[in-house]
Amino acid sequence: MTEFQSIQYRIAEYSPDPSPDEYFEEGYEVLRQCRAEAQAVLIAPYPVEQPEATSSISGDSEKRQLQRIIVDSSARRFQCKKIYLRAVAGVRWLNARNFILQSGKPLQQQAVLLQQASANLHAVGMNPPSLQIVADNSILKELAAVTDTRIYNDFRQTDSEAGYWLGDDPPLATILDWIRSHPA
């Protein structure tokens, strides 16, 4: 839960204030979309289900309720991490854009570099590029690397390294089913 909260705070911090001319540029759109998605995850209520009256053993009902809570929290954590990684790509785009505009290069050269920065927003890879690499058009493409499998495996690895119990964690397919059945 701490990680979920931390991710929510970080996403909330990404609120650039573009000029009217910049408002619809790709990186700003990504950041606005990420912020709206994060808020939707945060305000979505827990889907309460009525307890079964026919349950002969109250422990079974409690176990099912606990499993629903685990799936719900796992899915929300998953959604926020995916949103966060996309927001980070948007911030890198914004930093690259600002660097290019402040470089003092001729306007035509800036336009080419800005197009490259936008193209790189959809590229593969998550290694943080230096600002000079941006100018050299060597940024690894990021948004395409934000995959469900990658996020799930990252969580499993991080949780395992932290010594957390993984036996009750839902599989990726269950998380994705929950997300599809509970649109924000």
mmCIF file of C-alpha atoms in Angstrom:
data_model
loop_
_atom_site.group_PDB
_atom_site.id
_atom_site.type_symbol
_atom_site.label_atom_id
_atom_site.label_comp_id
_atom_site.label_asym_id
_atom_site.label_seq_id
_atom_site.Cartn_x
_atom_site.Cartn_y
_atom_site.Cartn_z
ATOM 1 C CA MET A 1 0.000 0.000 0.000
ATOM 2 C CA THR A 2 2.921 2.337 0.649
ATOM 3 C CA GLU A 3 4.077 1.943 -2.940
ATOM 4 C CA PHE A 4 0.553 2.655 -4.228
ATOM 5 C CA GLN A 5 0.444 5.849 -2.165
ATOM 6 C CA SER A 6 3.923 6.906 -3.256
ATOM 7 C CA ILE A 7 3.088 6.394 -6.928
ATOM 8 C CA GLN A 8 -0.123 8.409 -6.547
ATOM 9 C CA TYR A 9 1.794 11.302 -4.971
ATOM 10 C CA ARG A 10 4.424 11.261 -7.729
ATOM 11 C CA ILE A 11 1.797 11.269 -10.482
ATOM 12 C CA ALA A 12 -0.028 14.160 -8.798
ATOM 13 C CA GLU A 13 3.202 16.177 -8.939
ATOM 14 C CA TYR A 14 3.239 15.994 -12.753
ATOM 15 C CA SER A 15 1.112 18.973 -13.629
ATOM 16 C CA PRO A 16 2.879 21.036 -16.273
ATOM 17 C CA ASP A 17 1.294 24.283 -17.361
ATOM 18 C CA PRO A 18 1.687 24.493 -21.139
ATOM 19 C CA SER A 19 0.876 27.569 -23.133
ATOM 20 C CA PRO A 20 -2.247 27.425 -25.338
ATOM 21 C CA ASP A 21 0.000 26.724 -28.339
ATOM 22 C CA GLU A 22 1.634 23.757 -26.561
ATOM 23 C CA TYR A 23 -1.500 22.331 -24.929
ATOM 24 C CA PHE A 24 -2.141 19.610 -27.521
ATOM 25 C CA GLU A 25 1.476 18.548 -27.984
ATOM 26 C CA GLU A 26 1.935 14.863 -27.412
ATOM 27 C CA GLY A 27 3.922 14.878 -24.179
ATOM 28 C CA TYR A 28 1.500 17.244 -22.493
ATOM 29 C CA GLU A 29 -1.410 15.065 -23.593
ATOM 30 C CA VAL A 30 0.286 11.982 -22.136
ATOM 31 C CA LEU A 31 0.788 13.759 -18.804
ATOM 32 C CA ARG A 32 -2.830 14.991 -18.671
ATOM 33 C CA GLN A 33 -4.109 11.528 -19.519
ATOM 34 C CA CYS A 34 -1.922 9.915 -16.848
ATOM 35 C CA ARG A 35 -3.085 12.352 -14.200
ATOM 36 C CA ALA A 36 -6.769 11.772 -15.062
ATOM 37 C CA GLU A 37 -6.303 7.975 -15.055
ATOM 38 C CA ALA A 38 -4.526 8.088 -11.691
ATOM 39 C CA GLN A 39 -7.327 10.165 -10.180
ATOM 40 C CA ALA A 40 -9.897 7.712 -11.546
ATOM 41 C CA VAL A 41 -8.083 4.781 -9.922
ATOM 42 C CA LEU A 42 -7.865 6.669 -6.651
ATOM 43 C CA ILE A 43 -11.555 7.584 -6.454
ATOM 44 C CA ALA A 44 -12.948 4.279 -7.753
ATOM 45 C CA PRO A 45 -14.827 2.597 -4.906
ATOM 46 C CA TYR A 46 -14.103 -0.921 -3.751
ATOM 47 C CA PRO A 47 -16.719 -3.196 -5.353
ATOM 48 C CA VAL A 48 -18.494 -4.505 -2.264
ATOM 49 C CA GLU A 49 -20.226 -7.833 -2.697
ATOM 50 C CA GLN A 50 -22.963 -9.047 -0.408
ATOM 51 C CA PRO A 51 -21.992 -12.014 1.785
ATOM 52 C CA GLU A 52 -23.522 -15.312 0.833
ATOM 53 C CA ALA A 53 -26.340 -16.302 3.184
ATOM 54 C CA THR A 54 -25.938 -19.969 2.314
ATOM 55 C CA SER A 55 -22.300 -20.172 3.383
ATOM 56 C CA SER A 56 -22.122 -22.903 5.985
ATOM 57 C CA ILE A 57 -18.695 -21.876 7.191
ATOM 58 C CA SER A 58 -18.055 -18.203 7.814
ATOM 59 C CA GLY A 59 -14.347 -18.808 7.196
ATOM 60 C CA ASP A 60 -15.052 -19.568 3.528
ATOM 61 C CA SER A 61 -16.853 -16.274 3.107
ATOM 62 C CA GLU A 62 -14.073 -14.389 4.847
ATOM 63 C CA LYS A 63 -11.454 -16.111 2.701
ATOM 64 C CA ARG A 64 -13.290 -15.136 -0.504
ATOM 65 C CA GLN A 65 -13.602 -11.555 0.732
ATOM 66 C CA LEU A 66 -9.868 -11.432 1.501
ATOM 67 C CA GLN A 67 -9.073 -12.816 -1.966
ATOM 68 C CA ARG A 68 -11.244 -10.090 -3.554
ATOM 69 C CA ILE A 69 -9.397 -7.443 -1.530
ATOM 70 C CA ILE A 70 -6.028 -8.821 -2.634
ATOM 71 C CA VAL A 71 -7.067 -8.845 -6.306
ATOM 72 C CA ASP A 72 -8.509 -5.326 -6.032
ATOM 73 C CA SER A 73 -5.401 -3.883 -4.399
ATOM 74 C CA SER A 74 -3.073 -5.759 -6.779
ATOM 75 C CA ALA A 75 -4.975 -4.435 -9.791
ATOM 76 C CA ARG A 76 -4.923 -0.848 -8.502
ATOM 77 C CA ARG A 77 -1.208 -1.082 -7.764
ATOM 78 C CA PHE A 78 -0.660 -2.479 -11.267
ATOM 79 C CA GLN A 79 -2.711 0.294 -12.884
ATOM 80 C CA CYS A 80 -0.879 3.032 -10.997
ATOM 81 C CA LYS A 81 2.543 1.643 -11.850
ATOM 82 C CA LYS A 82 1.605 1.518 -15.538
ATOM 83 C CA ILE A 83 0.310 5.083 -15.387
ATOM 84 C CA TYR A 84 3.451 6.198 -13.550
ATOM 85 C CA LEU A 85 5.807 4.691 -16.146
ATOM 86 C CA ARG A 86 3.904 6.441 -18.934
ATOM 87 C CA ALA A 87 4.041 9.721 -16.972
ATOM 88 C CA VAL A 88 7.804 9.351 -16.551
ATOM 89 C CA ALA A 89 8.092 9.010 -20.338
ATOM 90 C CA GLY A 90 6.039 12.194 -20.691
ATOM 91 C CA VAL A 91 8.271 14.059 -18.249
ATOM 92 C CA ARG A 92 11.366 12.928 -20.136
ATOM 93 C CA TRP A 93 9.756 14.234 -23.333
ATOM 94 C CA LEU A 94 9.068 17.551 -21.594
ATOM 95 C CA ASN A 95 12.659 17.790 -20.302
ATOM 96 C CA ALA A 96 14.043 16.982 -23.758
ATOM 97 C CA ARG A 97 11.742 19.570 -25.316
ATOM 98 C CA ASN A 98 12.801 22.259 -22.846
ATOM 99 C CA PHE A 99 16.481 21.434 -23.399
ATOM 100 C CA ILE A 100 16.077 21.700 -27.170
ATOM 101 C CA LEU A 101 14.204 25.009 -26.969
ATOM 102 C CA GLN A 102 16.809 26.496 -24.624
ATOM 103 C CA SER A 103 19.769 25.286 -26.692
ATOM 104 C CA GLY A 104 19.897 28.403 -28.863
ATOM 105 C CA LYS A 105 19.991 26.347 -32.053
ATOM 106 C CA PRO A 106 18.372 27.770 -35.190
ATOM 107 C CA LEU A 107 14.586 27.314 -35.314
ATOM 108 C CA GLN A 108 14.727 24.822 -38.191
ATOM 109 C CA GLN A 109 17.174 22.604 -36.288
ATOM 110 C CA GLN A 110 15.014 22.879 -33.151
ATOM 111 C CA ALA A 111 11.966 21.739 -35.132
ATOM 112 C CA VAL A 112 13.787 18.598 -36.288
ATOM 113 C CA LEU A 113 14.967 17.821 -32.748
ATOM 114 C CA LEU A 114 11.463 18.369 -31.354
ATOM 115 C CA GLN A 115 10.045 15.931 -33.919
ATOM 116 C CA GLN A 116 12.678 13.410 -32.846
ATOM 117 C CA ALA A 117 11.750 13.913 -29.175
ATOM 118 C CA SER A 118 8.085 13.235 -30.003
ATOM 119 C CA ALA A 119 8.993 10.137 -31.994
ATOM 120 C CA ASN A 120 11.138 8.944 -29.094
ATOM 121 C CA LEU A 121 8.188 9.243 -26.719
ATOM 122 C CA HIS A 122 6.818 6.084 -28.362
ATOM 123 C CA ALA A 123 10.115 4.232 -28.560
ATOM 124 C CA VAL A 124 11.306 1.101 -26.718
ATOM 125 C CA GLY A 125 13.401 0.984 -23.514
ATOM 126 C CA MET A 126 13.273 2.512 -20.069
ATOM 127 C CA ASN A 127 16.886 3.593 -19.402
ATOM 128 C CA PRO A 128 16.909 7.283 -18.471
ATOM 129 C CA PRO A 129 18.601 9.212 -21.278
ATOM 130 C CA SER A 130 20.862 12.164 -20.656
ATOM 131 C CA LEU A 131 19.758 15.427 -22.219
ATOM 132 C CA GLN A 132 22.698 15.341 -24.628
ATOM 133 C CA ILE A 133 21.585 11.941 -25.894
ATOM 134 C CA VAL A 134 18.240 13.536 -26.686
ATOM 135 C CA ALA A 135 19.971 15.948 -29.047
ATOM 136 C CA ASP A 136 21.786 13.030 -30.659
ATOM 137 C CA ASN A 137 18.486 11.189 -31.305
ATOM 138 C CA SER A 138 19.590 8.189 -29.225
ATOM 139 C CA ILE A 139 16.699 8.087 -26.774
ATOM 140 C CA LEU A 140 15.351 4.605 -26.323
ATOM 141 C CA LYS A 141 11.656 4.366 -26.969
ATOM 142 C CA GLU A 142 9.688 4.251 -23.750
ATOM 143 C CA LEU A 143 5.947 3.988 -24.055
ATOM 144 C CA ALA A 144 6.109 0.735 -25.996
ATOM 145 C CA ALA A 145 8.130 -0.781 -23.141
ATOM 146 C CA VAL A 146 5.358 -0.188 -20.618
ATOM 147 C CA THR A 147 3.877 -3.654 -21.015
ATOM 148 C CA ASP A 148 1.643 -5.603 -18.678
ATOM 149 C CA THR A 149 4.104 -8.487 -18.441
ATOM 150 C CA ARG A 150 7.007 -6.200 -17.613
ATOM 151 C CA ILE A 151 5.107 -4.437 -14.845
ATOM 152 C CA TYR A 152 3.884 -7.721 -13.357
ATOM 153 C CA ASN A 153 7.371 -9.260 -13.436
ATOM 154 C CA ASP A 154 8.869 -6.113 -11.886
ATOM 155 C CA PHE A 155 6.378 -6.344 -9.012
ATOM 156 C CA ARG A 156 7.089 -10.031 -8.477
ATOM 157 C CA GLN A 157 10.833 -9.413 -8.422
ATOM 158 C CA THR A 158 10.618 -6.371 -6.146
ATOM 159 C CA ASP A 159 8.252 -8.107 -3.724
ATOM 160 C CA SER A 160 10.384 -11.238 -3.676
ATOM 161 C CA GLU A 161 13.544 -9.213 -2.971
ATOM 162 C CA ALA A 162 11.707 -7.431 -0.148
ATOM 163 C CA GLY A 163 10.808 -10.801 1.356
ATOM 164 C CA TYR A 164 7.054 -10.454 0.833
ATOM 165 C CA TRP A 165 4.830 -13.509 0.660
ATOM 166 C CA LEU A 166 3.797 -14.041 -2.977
ATOM 167 C CA GLY A 167 1.675 -17.159 -2.546
ATOM 168 C CA ASP A 168 -1.625 -15.276 -2.503
ATOM 169 C CA ASP A 169 -0.771 -12.789 -5.244
ATOM 170 C CA PRO A 170 -3.111 -13.084 -8.215
ATOM 171 C CA PRO A 171 -1.690 -14.044 -11.607
ATOM 172 C CA LEU A 172 -1.428 -11.409 -14.334
ATOM 173 C CA ALA A 173 -4.501 -12.783 -16.143
ATOM 174 C CA THR A 174 -6.631 -12.272 -13.007
ATOM 175 C CA ILE A 175 -5.386 -8.706 -12.589
ATOM 176 C CA LEU A 176 -6.131 -7.884 -16.229
ATOM 177 C CA ASP A 177 -9.595 -9.483 -15.955
ATOM 178 C CA TRP A 178 -10.322 -7.337 -12.892
ATOM 179 C CA ILE A 179 -9.204 -4.182 -14.724
ATOM 180 C CA ARG A 180 -11.411 -5.017 -17.727
ATOM 181 C CA SER A 181 -14.420 -5.730 -15.519
ATOM 182 C CA HIS A 182 -13.961 -2.569 -13.412
ATOM 183 C CA PRO A 183 -13.436 0.303 -15.852
ATOM 184 C CA ALA A 184 -12.627 3.603 -14.209
#
